[in-house]
Short mmCIF file of C-alpha atoms and ligand atoms in Angstrom, two decimals:
data_model
loop_
_atom_site.label_atom_id
_atom_site.label_comp_id
_atom_site.label_asym_id
_atom_site.label_seq_id
_atom_site.Cartn_x
_atom_site.Cartn_y
_atom_site.Cartn_z
CA MET Z 126 30.49 13.86 16.25
CA PRO Z 127 29.58 14.24 12.54
CA GLN Z 128 31.38 16.93 10.55
CA PRO Z 129 29.15 19.99 10.02
CA ASP Z 130 26.99 19.47 6.92
CA ALA Z 131 28.08 15.82 6.53
CA PRO Z 132 25.50 13.51 4.95
CA PRO Z 133 24.24 10.62 7.13
CA PRO Z 134 26.56 7.57 7.16
CA ARG Z 135 25.68 5.00 4.54
CA THR Z 136 25.47 1.30 5.02
CA PHE Z 137 27.31 -0.83 2.49
CA GLY Z 138 25.23 -2.01 -0.48
CA LEU Z 139 25.67 -4.03 -3.67
CA PRO Z 140 26.03 -2.42 -7.10
CA LEU Z 141 22.63 -1.59 -8.68
CA VAL Z 142 20.40 -3.20 -6.03
CA GLY Z 143 22.02 -1.44 -3.06
CA ASN Z 144 20.58 -2.76 0.25
CA THR Z 145 17.34 -4.03 -1.27
CA LEU Z 146 17.87 -7.67 -0.29
CA GLY Z 147 18.69 -6.93 3.37
CA ILE Z 148 15.74 -4.55 3.70
CA MET Z 149 13.33 -7.00 2.06
CA ARG Z 150 14.52 -9.93 4.16
CA ASP Z 151 13.87 -8.20 7.48
CA PRO Z 152 13.41 -4.43 7.46
CA ILE Z 153 13.23 -4.16 11.26
CA GLU Z 154 16.42 -6.11 11.90
CA PHE Z 155 18.07 -4.20 9.04
CA GLN Z 156 17.31 -0.88 10.76
CA ARG Z 157 18.31 -2.12 14.23
CA ARG Z 158 21.63 -3.35 12.84
CA GLY Z 159 22.17 -0.08 10.98
CA HIS Z 160 21.52 1.97 14.13
CA ARG Z 161 23.87 -0.21 16.18
CA ARG Z 162 26.60 0.30 13.62
CA HIS Z 163 26.07 3.91 12.55
CA GLY Z 164 24.07 5.58 15.32
CA PRO Z 165 20.57 7.12 15.23
CA VAL Z 166 20.69 8.32 11.60
CA PHE Z 167 21.95 6.37 8.59
CA SER Z 168 21.14 5.90 4.91
CA ALA Z 169 20.65 2.85 2.73
CA ARG Z 170 19.66 2.32 -0.87
CA ILE Z 171 16.82 0.37 -2.52
CA PHE Z 172 17.71 0.35 -6.20
CA GLY Z 173 17.92 4.05 -7.10
CA THR Z 174 16.11 5.37 -3.99
CA THR Z 175 18.05 6.41 -0.92
CA LEU Z 176 16.22 6.12 2.40
CA THR Z 177 17.47 7.74 5.60
CA PHE Z 178 16.48 5.91 8.77
CA VAL Z 179 16.05 7.64 12.13
CA ASP Z 180 15.85 5.57 15.32
CA PRO Z 181 12.52 6.03 17.21
CA VAL Z 182 13.74 3.86 20.12
CA GLY Z 183 17.35 5.00 20.59
CA ALA Z 184 16.82 8.66 19.62
CA PRO Z 185 13.15 9.56 20.27
CA GLU Z 186 13.92 13.32 20.06
CA LEU Z 187 15.22 12.98 16.49
CA PHE Z 188 12.24 10.83 15.52
CA GLU Z 189 9.95 13.48 17.07
CA GLN Z 190 11.66 16.10 14.94
CA VAL Z 191 10.87 14.10 11.79
CA ILE Z 192 7.20 13.48 12.57
CA ARG Z 193 6.48 16.96 13.94
CA THR Z 194 8.28 19.19 11.43
CA PRO Z 195 5.77 21.19 9.34
CA THR Z 196 4.74 19.84 5.96
CA ASP Z 197 6.47 22.57 3.96
CA GLN Z 198 9.78 21.16 5.26
CA LEU Z 199 9.09 17.44 5.67
CA SER Z 200 6.17 16.18 3.61
CA LEU Z 201 4.32 12.86 3.83
CA VAL Z 202 2.49 13.50 0.57
CA ALA Z 203 5.70 14.17 -1.37
CA ALA Z 204 7.27 11.01 0.12
CA TYR Z 205 4.29 8.87 -0.89
CA LYS Z 206 4.15 10.34 -4.38
CA HIS Z 207 7.81 9.37 -4.72
CA LEU Z 208 7.60 5.89 -3.13
CA VAL Z 209 4.19 4.62 -4.20
CA GLY Z 210 3.23 7.07 -6.93
CA ARG Z 211 4.52 4.78 -9.66
CA ILE Z 212 2.12 2.06 -8.54
CA LEU Z 213 -0.98 4.01 -7.63
CA GLY Z 214 -0.60 7.27 -9.52
CA PRO Z 215 0.95 10.29 -7.79
CA GLU Z 216 -2.23 12.40 -8.06
CA LEU Z 217 -3.99 10.11 -5.56
CA PHE Z 218 -1.93 11.58 -2.73
CA THR Z 219 -3.12 14.97 -1.54
CA GLU Z 220 -2.61 16.88 1.68
CA ILE Z 221 -5.40 16.12 4.15
CA ASP Z 222 -7.42 19.26 4.89
CA LYS Z 223 -9.98 20.45 7.44
CA PRO Z 224 -13.13 19.12 5.69
CA MET Z 225 -11.51 15.72 5.23
CA ARG Z 226 -10.58 15.58 8.94
CA GLU Z 227 -14.14 16.57 9.83
CA GLY Z 228 -15.62 13.85 7.60
CA LEU Z 229 -13.48 11.26 9.41
CA SER Z 230 -14.02 12.63 12.93
CA VAL Z 231 -15.67 10.67 15.75
CA LYS Z 232 -18.52 13.20 15.72
CA TYR Z 233 -19.26 12.71 12.01
CA ILE Z 234 -18.82 8.94 12.13
CA GLY Z 235 -21.03 8.65 15.21
CA ARG Z 236 -23.88 10.21 13.24
CA HIS Z 237 -23.32 8.41 9.93
CA VAL Z 238 -21.80 4.96 10.41
CA GLY Z 239 -25.03 3.25 11.61
CA PRO Z 240 -26.37 2.20 8.16
CA THR Z 241 -22.93 0.86 7.22
CA VAL Z 242 -22.72 -1.23 10.40
CA ALA Z 243 -26.22 -2.60 9.70
CA PHE Z 244 -25.13 -3.49 6.14
CA VAL Z 245 -22.22 -5.74 7.25
CA PRO Z 246 -24.10 -9.04 7.94
CA GLN Z 247 -25.56 -8.79 4.42
CA VAL Z 248 -22.07 -8.40 2.92
CA LEU Z 249 -20.81 -11.35 4.96
CA ALA Z 250 -23.73 -13.58 3.97
CA ARG Z 251 -22.82 -13.03 0.31
CA ARG Z 252 -19.14 -13.82 0.89
CA LEU Z 253 -19.78 -16.85 3.13
CA PRO Z 254 -22.53 -18.81 1.36
CA GLY Z 255 -24.25 -21.95 2.65
CA ASP Z 256 -23.77 -23.38 6.11
CA HIS Z 257 -20.09 -24.09 5.77
CA GLY Z 258 -17.22 -23.71 3.34
CA THR Z 259 -13.54 -22.99 2.80
CA ILE Z 260 -12.36 -19.58 1.65
CA ASP Z 261 -9.33 -17.47 0.84
CA GLY Z 262 -9.29 -15.41 4.04
CA LEU Z 263 -7.39 -12.57 2.51
CA ARG Z 264 -9.67 -12.22 -0.44
CA MET Z 265 -12.67 -12.31 1.91
CA ALA Z 266 -11.19 -9.59 4.13
CA ASN Z 267 -10.29 -7.42 1.13
CA ASP Z 268 -13.74 -7.77 -0.45
CA VAL Z 269 -15.71 -7.28 2.76
CA VAL Z 270 -13.74 -4.20 3.77
CA LEU Z 271 -14.00 -2.70 0.28
CA HIS Z 272 -17.79 -3.15 0.39
CA VAL Z 273 -18.01 -1.64 3.85
CA VAL Z 274 -15.79 1.31 2.93
CA ALA Z 275 -17.72 1.84 -0.31
CA HIS Z 276 -20.96 1.81 1.68
CA TYR Z 277 -19.67 4.44 4.09
CA VAL Z 278 -18.09 6.63 1.41
CA LEU Z 279 -20.53 6.27 -1.53
CA GLY Z 280 -23.74 5.41 0.33
CA HIS Z 281 -25.91 2.31 -0.08
CA GLY Z 282 -26.76 2.80 -3.77
CA GLY Z 283 -23.15 3.55 -4.72
CA ALA Z 284 -21.91 0.45 -2.92
CA GLU Z 285 -24.57 -1.74 -4.57
CA ARG Z 286 -23.69 -0.35 -8.00
CA HIS Z 287 -19.89 -0.36 -7.82
CA ALA Z 288 -18.41 -2.22 -4.85
CA ASP Z 289 -18.01 -5.55 -6.68
CA GLU Z 290 -16.11 -3.95 -9.52
CA LEU Z 291 -14.11 -1.69 -7.22
CA ALA Z 292 -13.12 -4.75 -5.16
CA GLU Z 293 -12.00 -6.56 -8.31
CA ALA Z 294 -9.87 -3.62 -9.43
CA MET Z 295 -8.46 -3.18 -5.92
CA HIS Z 296 -7.46 -6.82 -5.98
CA VAL Z 297 -5.43 -6.25 -9.15
CA LEU Z 298 -3.75 -3.25 -7.57
CA GLU Z 299 -3.09 -5.00 -4.29
CA SER Z 300 -1.98 -8.38 -5.57
CA ASP Z 301 0.94 -6.86 -7.44
CA PHE Z 302 1.81 -4.29 -4.83
CA SER Z 303 5.39 -5.01 -3.75
CA ILE Z 304 8.67 -3.37 -2.89
CA LEU Z 305 9.98 -4.47 -6.25
CA GLY Z 306 6.97 -2.91 -7.96
CA MET Z 307 7.48 0.28 -5.98
CA MET Z 308 11.17 0.65 -6.60
CA LEU Z 309 12.02 -1.07 -9.88
CA PRO Z 310 12.51 1.74 -12.36
CA ILE Z 311 10.94 -0.15 -15.28
CA GLU Z 312 7.47 -0.36 -16.80
CA THR Z 313 6.23 -3.94 -16.30
CA ALA Z 314 3.10 -5.73 -17.55
CA SER Z 315 1.82 -5.73 -14.00
CA ALA Z 316 2.34 -1.95 -13.78
CA ARG Z 317 0.17 -1.58 -16.89
CA ARG Z 318 -2.53 -3.85 -15.39
CA ARG Z 319 -2.51 -1.76 -12.23
CA ARG Z 320 -2.81 1.46 -14.20
CA ALA Z 321 -5.83 0.09 -16.09
CA ALA Z 322 -7.43 -1.00 -12.79
CA PHE Z 323 -6.82 2.44 -11.30
CA ASP Z 324 -8.32 4.19 -14.35
CA ARG Z 325 -11.40 1.97 -14.12
CA MET Z 326 -11.84 2.85 -10.44
CA MET Z 327 -11.55 6.55 -11.26
CA ALA Z 328 -14.15 6.20 -14.01
CA LEU Z 329 -16.61 4.54 -11.61
CA ILE Z 330 -16.12 7.17 -8.94
CA GLU Z 331 -16.38 10.04 -11.42
CA HIS Z 332 -19.62 8.53 -12.66
CA GLU Z 333 -20.94 8.35 -9.10
CA VAL Z 334 -19.93 11.93 -8.26
CA ARG Z 335 -21.48 13.22 -11.50
CA ALA Z 336 -24.73 11.32 -10.86
CA ARG Z 337 -24.95 12.59 -7.27
CA ARG Z 338 -24.39 16.16 -8.37
CA ALA Z 339 -27.17 15.89 -10.93
CA ASP Z 340 -29.48 14.33 -8.34
CA ARG Z 341 -31.23 17.05 -6.35
CA GLY Z 342 -32.31 14.59 -3.60
CA ASP Z 343 -31.65 15.04 0.08
CA HIS Z 344 -28.54 13.01 0.99
CA ASP Z 345 -26.73 12.93 4.29
CA ASP Z 346 -23.64 10.79 3.73
CA PHE Z 347 -19.89 11.09 3.19
CA LEU Z 348 -20.19 11.52 -0.58
CA GLN Z 349 -22.57 14.45 -0.16
CA PHE Z 350 -20.29 15.89 2.52
CA ALA Z 351 -17.35 15.63 0.09
CA ILE Z 352 -19.34 17.29 -2.70
CA ASP Z 353 -20.52 20.09 -0.42
CA HIS Z 354 -17.22 20.74 1.34
CA MET Z 355 -14.31 19.47 -0.72
CA ALA Z 356 -14.96 21.02 -4.14
CA THR Z 357 -12.38 23.45 -5.56
CA SER Z 358 -13.16 26.73 -7.22
CA GLY Z 359 -11.83 25.38 -10.57
CA GLY Z 360 -13.97 24.61 -13.63
CA GLU Z 361 -16.56 21.84 -13.58
CA GLN Z 362 -14.24 19.22 -15.09
CA ASP Z 363 -11.40 20.07 -12.69
CA ASP Z 364 -13.81 19.87 -9.81
CA LEU Z 365 -15.09 16.49 -10.90
CA ARG Z 366 -11.57 15.07 -11.20
CA PHE Z 367 -10.51 16.64 -7.90
CA LEU Z 368 -13.55 15.31 -6.03
CA ALA Z 369 -13.25 11.85 -7.54
CA LEU Z 370 -9.58 11.74 -6.50
CA ARG Z 371 -10.47 12.75 -2.93
CA VAL Z 372 -13.22 10.13 -2.77
CA LEU Z 373 -11.05 7.40 -4.27
CA GLY Z 374 -8.15 8.48 -2.03
CA THR Z 375 -10.44 8.01 0.98
CA ILE Z 376 -11.44 4.54 -0.22
CA PHE Z 377 -7.78 3.62 -0.70
CA GLY Z 378 -6.70 5.10 2.64
CA ALA Z 379 -9.50 3.27 4.43
CA HIS Z 380 -9.16 -0.08 2.71
CA THR Z 381 -5.97 -2.08 2.87
CA ASN Z 382 -4.75 -1.63 6.43
CA THR Z 383 -8.28 -2.27 7.67
CA ALA Z 384 -8.56 -5.41 5.53
CA MET Z 385 -5.21 -6.73 6.78
CA SER Z 386 -6.32 -6.00 10.35
CA VAL Z 387 -9.53 -8.02 9.83
CA ALA Z 388 -7.55 -10.95 8.39
CA SER Z 389 -4.91 -10.94 11.10
CA THR Z 390 -7.23 -10.31 14.08
CA LEU Z 391 -9.59 -13.07 12.94
CA SER Z 392 -6.87 -15.64 12.28
CA ASP Z 393 -4.96 -14.80 15.49
CA LEU Z 394 -8.12 -15.14 17.59
CA VAL Z 395 -9.04 -18.43 15.95
CA GLU Z 396 -5.61 -19.76 16.83
CA HIS Z 397 -5.89 -18.59 20.46
CA PRO Z 398 -9.09 -20.12 21.85
CA GLU Z 399 -8.86 -18.51 25.31
CA ALA Z 400 -8.65 -15.02 23.88
CA LEU Z 401 -11.45 -15.90 21.46
CA ALA Z 402 -13.68 -17.14 24.30
CA ARG Z 403 -13.22 -13.82 26.16
CA VAL Z 404 -14.15 -11.83 23.05
CA ARG Z 405 -17.18 -14.01 22.33
CA ALA Z 406 -18.42 -13.67 25.92
CA GLU Z 407 -18.46 -9.87 25.74
CA ILE Z 408 -20.09 -9.94 22.29
CA ALA Z 409 -22.78 -12.26 23.67
CA ALA Z 410 -23.39 -9.75 26.48
CA LEU Z 411 -24.30 -6.97 24.03
CA PRO Z 412 -28.02 -6.07 24.28
CA ALA Z 413 -29.78 -8.29 21.72
CA ASP Z 414 -31.82 -5.75 19.78
CA ALA Z 415 -29.90 -2.52 20.37
CA PRO Z 416 -28.00 -1.13 17.36
CA MET Z 417 -24.23 -1.49 17.53
CA ASP Z 418 -23.23 2.15 17.79
CA LEU Z 419 -19.86 3.59 18.79
CA ALA Z 420 -20.76 3.45 22.51
CA ALA Z 421 -21.65 -0.26 22.27
CA MET Z 422 -18.44 -0.95 20.34
CA ARG Z 423 -16.35 0.61 23.10
CA THR Z 424 -17.68 -1.89 25.63
CA LEU Z 425 -15.87 -4.59 23.63
CA VAL Z 426 -12.67 -4.30 25.61
CA HIS Z 427 -11.26 -7.74 24.79
CA LEU Z 428 -12.02 -7.35 21.10
CA HIS Z 429 -10.13 -4.05 21.00
CA ARG Z 430 -7.18 -5.58 22.84
CA ALA Z 431 -7.14 -8.42 20.31
CA ILE Z 432 -7.26 -5.96 17.40
CA ASN Z 433 -4.41 -3.93 18.90
CA GLU Z 434 -2.28 -6.99 19.57
CA SER Z 435 -2.64 -8.24 15.98
CA MET Z 436 -1.85 -4.75 14.71
CA ARG Z 437 1.12 -4.41 17.05
CA LEU Z 438 2.61 -7.63 15.72
CA ARG Z 439 2.09 -6.67 12.08
CA SER Z 440 1.91 -2.90 11.73
CA ASN Z 441 5.58 -2.58 11.09
CA GLY Z 442 5.60 -0.32 8.05
CA GLY Z 443 7.44 2.98 7.89
CA LEU Z 444 6.45 6.61 8.38
CA TRP Z 445 8.20 8.46 5.54
CA ARG Z 446 8.73 12.15 4.85
CA MET Z 447 10.45 13.89 1.98
CA ALA Z 448 12.70 16.86 2.75
CA MET Z 449 11.34 19.90 0.87
CA CYS Z 450 14.49 21.87 1.76
CA ASP Z 451 17.87 21.01 3.30
CA ILE Z 452 17.29 19.83 6.90
CA ASP Z 453 19.63 19.37 9.85
CA LEU Z 454 18.98 16.05 11.60
CA GLY Z 455 21.16 15.05 14.54
CA GLY Z 456 24.09 17.02 13.14
CA TYR Z 457 23.78 15.55 9.65
CA ARG Z 458 22.63 17.39 6.56
CA LEU Z 459 19.64 15.90 4.74
CA LEU Z 460 19.53 17.36 1.27
CA ARG Z 461 16.28 18.54 -0.29
CA GLY Z 462 14.55 15.52 -1.89
CA SER Z 463 15.86 13.04 0.73
CA VAL Z 464 13.34 10.51 2.05
CA VAL Z 465 13.57 10.04 5.83
CA GLY Z 466 11.61 7.92 8.31
CA ALA Z 467 11.41 4.83 10.48
CA SER Z 468 9.59 1.53 10.59
CA MET Z 469 7.08 1.22 13.40
CA GLY Z 470 8.22 -2.35 14.01
CA LEU Z 471 11.12 -0.85 15.96
CA VAL Z 472 8.55 0.51 18.44
CA ASN Z 473 5.87 -2.18 18.24
CA LEU Z 474 8.31 -5.07 18.60
CA ASP Z 475 10.67 -3.41 21.07
CA PRO Z 476 11.25 -5.89 23.97
CA ALA Z 477 11.65 -3.01 26.44
CA ARG Z 478 8.14 -1.76 25.60
CA TYR Z 479 6.49 -5.14 25.10
CA HIS Z 480 7.76 -8.09 27.15
CA GLU Z 481 8.32 -11.10 24.84
CA SER Z 482 7.41 -8.78 22.03
CA HIS Z 483 6.79 -11.52 19.43
CA ALA Z 484 4.26 -13.34 21.62
CA TYR Z 485 0.51 -12.89 21.04
CA ARG Z 486 -0.90 -11.58 24.33
CA PRO Z 487 -3.92 -9.30 23.97
CA ALA Z 488 -4.20 -9.16 27.78
CA ARG Z 489 -0.92 -7.22 27.97
CA PHE Z 490 -2.85 -3.99 27.27
CA GLU Z 491 -4.78 -4.43 30.53
CA ALA Z 492 -1.69 -3.45 32.53
CA MET Z 493 -0.90 -0.43 30.33
CA THR Z 494 -2.32 3.08 30.21
CA THR Z 495 -4.74 2.96 27.29
CA ASP Z 496 -7.32 5.12 25.53
CA ASN Z 497 -10.95 4.50 24.47
CA TYR Z 498 -9.77 1.86 21.99
CA GLN Z 499 -7.68 -0.01 24.61
CA SER Z 500 -4.60 1.26 22.78
CA PRO Z 501 -1.53 2.81 24.38
CA PRO Z 502 -1.65 6.54 23.56
CA VAL Z 503 -0.64 7.24 19.97
CA GLY Z 504 0.89 10.63 20.72
CA SER Z 505 3.15 9.69 23.65
CA THR Z 506 6.82 10.61 23.85
CA PRO Z 507 8.58 8.26 23.55
CA LEU Z 508 6.11 6.54 21.26
CA GLN Z 509 4.58 3.33 22.64
CA PHE Z 510 2.33 2.12 19.81
CA GLY Z 511 2.97 2.94 16.16
CA ALA Z 512 0.14 1.19 14.26
CA PHE Z 513 -1.57 4.45 13.28
CA GLY Z 514 1.55 6.59 13.09
CA THR Z 515 1.95 9.64 15.30
CA GLY Z 516 2.66 13.37 15.15
CA ARG Z 517 1.33 15.65 12.43
CA ASN Z 518 0.14 12.84 10.19
CA LEU Z 519 -1.38 10.55 12.78
CA CYS Z 520 -4.01 8.47 10.95
CA SER Z 521 -7.16 10.61 10.68
CA GLY Z 522 -9.15 7.47 9.88
CA ARG Z 523 -8.40 5.80 13.23
CA PRO Z 524 -11.96 6.17 14.63
CA LEU Z 525 -13.46 4.88 11.36
CA ALA Z 526 -10.94 2.02 11.29
CA TYR Z 527 -11.92 0.81 14.78
CA ALA Z 528 -15.62 1.22 13.96
CA MET Z 529 -15.31 -0.83 10.76
CA LEU Z 530 -13.18 -3.47 12.50
CA ALA Z 531 -15.76 -3.92 15.26
CA ALA Z 532 -18.65 -3.85 12.76
CA ILE Z 533 -17.01 -6.65 10.72
CA LEU Z 534 -15.39 -8.75 13.44
CA VAL Z 535 -18.46 -8.91 15.71
CA PRO Z 536 -20.69 -10.78 13.22
CA LEU Z 537 -17.74 -12.82 11.92
CA LEU Z 538 -17.02 -14.11 15.42
CA ARG Z 539 -20.61 -14.22 16.67
CA ASP Z 540 -22.24 -15.95 13.72
CA TYR Z 541 -19.49 -18.27 12.40
CA GLU Z 542 -17.09 -20.90 13.72
CA TRP Z 543 -13.63 -20.68 12.15
CA GLU Z 544 -10.63 -22.86 11.54
CA VAL Z 545 -7.31 -21.87 10.00
CA VAL Z 546 -6.52 -24.40 7.25
CA ALA Z 547 -3.39 -22.74 5.87
CA ARG Z 548 -1.50 -19.79 7.28
CA PRO Z 549 0.77 -17.41 5.36
CA ARG Z 550 4.42 -18.41 5.48
CA ARG Z 551 5.36 -14.85 6.38
CA TRP Z 552 3.96 -11.35 6.92
CA PHE Z 553 5.92 -8.94 4.83
CA THR Z 554 6.23 -5.23 5.38
CA LEU Z 555 6.16 -3.05 2.30
CA LEU Z 556 7.91 -0.21 4.14
CA THR Z 557 4.84 2.02 3.81
CA GLY Z 558 2.78 2.93 6.91
CA GLY Z 559 0.50 0.31 8.44
CA LEU Z 560 0.29 -3.44 8.29
CA SER Z 561 2.45 -6.07 6.68
CA ARG Z 562 0.88 -8.19 3.96
CA PRO Z 563 0.81 -11.99 4.09
CA LEU Z 564 2.94 -14.02 1.70
CA GLY Z 565 1.24 -17.29 0.88
CA ASP Z 566 -2.33 -18.38 1.46
CA LEU Z 567 -4.53 -17.67 4.44
CA THR Z 568 -7.16 -20.39 4.00
CA LEU Z 569 -10.06 -20.45 6.44
CA ARG Z 570 -12.90 -22.91 7.01
CA TYR Z 571 -16.17 -21.55 8.36
CA ARG Z 572 -19.40 -22.97 9.70
CA ARG Z 573 -22.51 -20.97 10.51
CA ARG Z 574 -23.27 -20.90 14.24
CA LYS Z 575 -26.92 -20.06 13.69
CA SER Z 576 -29.28 -19.57 10.80
CA LEU Z 577 -28.82 -16.16 9.19
CA PRO Z 578 -30.88 -14.27 6.63
CA ARG Z 579 -29.61 -15.14 3.14
CA ALA Z 580 -28.46 -12.29 0.92
C1 LIG O 650 -6.40 -0.49 10.72
C2 LIG O 650 -6.53 0.46 9.81
C3 LIG O 650 -5.53 1.57 9.57
C4 LIG O 650 -4.20 1.64 9.86
C5 LIG O 650 -3.33 0.59 10.53
C6 LIG O 650 -3.74 2.94 9.39
C7 LIG O 650 -2.44 3.40 9.52
C8 LIG O 650 -2.04 4.67 9.18
C9 LIG O 650 -0.71 5.20 9.40
C10 LIG O 650 0.44 4.41 9.98
C11 LIG O 650 -0.70 6.48 8.99
C12 LIG O 650 0.45 7.46 9.11
C13 LIG O 650 1.36 7.40 7.92
C14 LIG O 650 2.55 8.28 8.14
O1 LIG O 650 2.62 9.05 9.10
O2 LIG O 650 3.48 8.17 7.32
C15 LIG O 650 -2.01 6.79 8.46
C16 LIG O 650 -2.38 7.99 7.92
C17 LIG O 650 -3.61 8.24 7.39
N1 LIG O 650 -4.69 7.39 7.36
FE1 LIG O 650 -4.77 5.55 8.17
N2 LIG O 650 -4.79 3.62 8.85
C18 LIG O 650 -5.91 2.82 8.94
C19 LIG O 650 -7.19 3.13 8.53
C20 LIG O 650 -7.55 4.31 7.93
C21 LIG O 650 -8.90 4.64 7.53
C22 LIG O 650 -10.14 3.79 7.76
C23 LIG O 650 -8.85 5.86 6.93
C24 LIG O 650 -10.04 6.59 6.35
C25 LIG O 650 -10.00 7.23 5.23
C26 LIG O 650 -7.45 6.31 6.98
C27 LIG O 650 -7.01 7.53 6.51
C28 LIG O 650 -5.74 8.03 6.74
C29 LIG O 650 -5.33 9.36 6.34
C30 LIG O 650 -6.19 10.39 5.63
C31 LIG O 650 -3.99 9.50 6.75
C32 LIG O 650 -3.08 10.70 6.54
C33 LIG O 650 -3.23 11.64 7.71
C34 LIG O 650 -2.45 12.93 7.50
O3 LIG O 650 -1.65 13.02 6.58
O4 LIG O 650 -2.61 13.84 8.32
N3 LIG O 650 -6.71 5.34 7.59
N4 LIG O 650 -2.82 5.66 8.61
#
């Protein structure tokens, strides 16, 4: 039993770097080892930042406490400002509110995502020119998803005007996004490049918000919804900055995990021909001229299982909260300012939940209780599937994520043949929620399956 008010046990670390190397090498194994040695709660250090890990598998009730405690005591936004704020700018992270949830709801998306879905083949045709070619699969996924997100968030005109430049800036931000970048307490050249890219993105979005406000036309899209519902009662300049941050925050939130899911689902399917054949058969059975709406997407059972399996294998990042006051956790005292959480790899790769947990088997979801997206429930206790988080901060963009994934993967698989030329040497979790990022190239060769309209 811990002494009353004792801090969590600490795992041994090196001077200055602490446990950085162990965590970077294999964060999941690092946490499992720590829990075996110290119990359900322990602390470790990455450079100057102390992280407290809680075990979602061995102590689900303590994990529940962390993800269900109200925001004024354990805050996701404060944790992200602390962990990622240096890279992306702390102001980007704001508490999600009712209008934002509404704008990302199934109801809103069902009414508004149609034009974005119809826009996807055009985006793909630009990225995949000619009848065949070889591409950087990661770059393609990043660019396509950025265009699709920009289309949904800014509307068609906004995407046409800015998506190329936004994608370029996002690439600068993403390519240097690393644990070292997050935690190293020094200003590097890459940090300055990222800041410049972020400022450019803000300028583009502010321009778009200003232009839309001046335009008295009749618009029914996410940007108009944000302008109508998310403005503050501050002065005009404050409002502009606030709105632009919300809009850019939405683009950021919607982009990277979705892009990584496109890259990993596509490459996993290409490397597993039987699973690919099942997905292609159900895509071929879609009515030829009917629009691909949310109802049609949901008939794509095998595609959703494939998406979930790729996410399960790679969505190993952590759910982090910052203590806004002293908190009791499992008999230990977490001081105000502590960062506490767990990596979802402990759940997603747990052999007791998923037999042969490292094997790629989309069909495994057939034998499980699943929801509309063929996913094990995301709010179950104990948690079964952690790709979108759980509890108070469960991903509000989950319906939009599945819609974008289906909208992109259907034409990619239907209209092109694929081959993996080079695969990343490793998928690396950054510790933040969602998917690992590939280290090394993902090179893909494509060939058009049928003649498509040129962009
Ligand atoms: C495959 C794609 C995606 C994955 C794997 C993913 C994953 C996650 C995870 C793990 C969390 C919880 C973080 C935590 O609890 O610490 C989260 C939260 C969130 N995600 Fe996503 N996400 C995806 C797509 C999206 C999209 C398309 C949006 C749209 C804007 C979005 C918006 C959000 C928001 C707003 C939150 C915070 C919710 C809150 O604080 O209540 N995400 N996401």
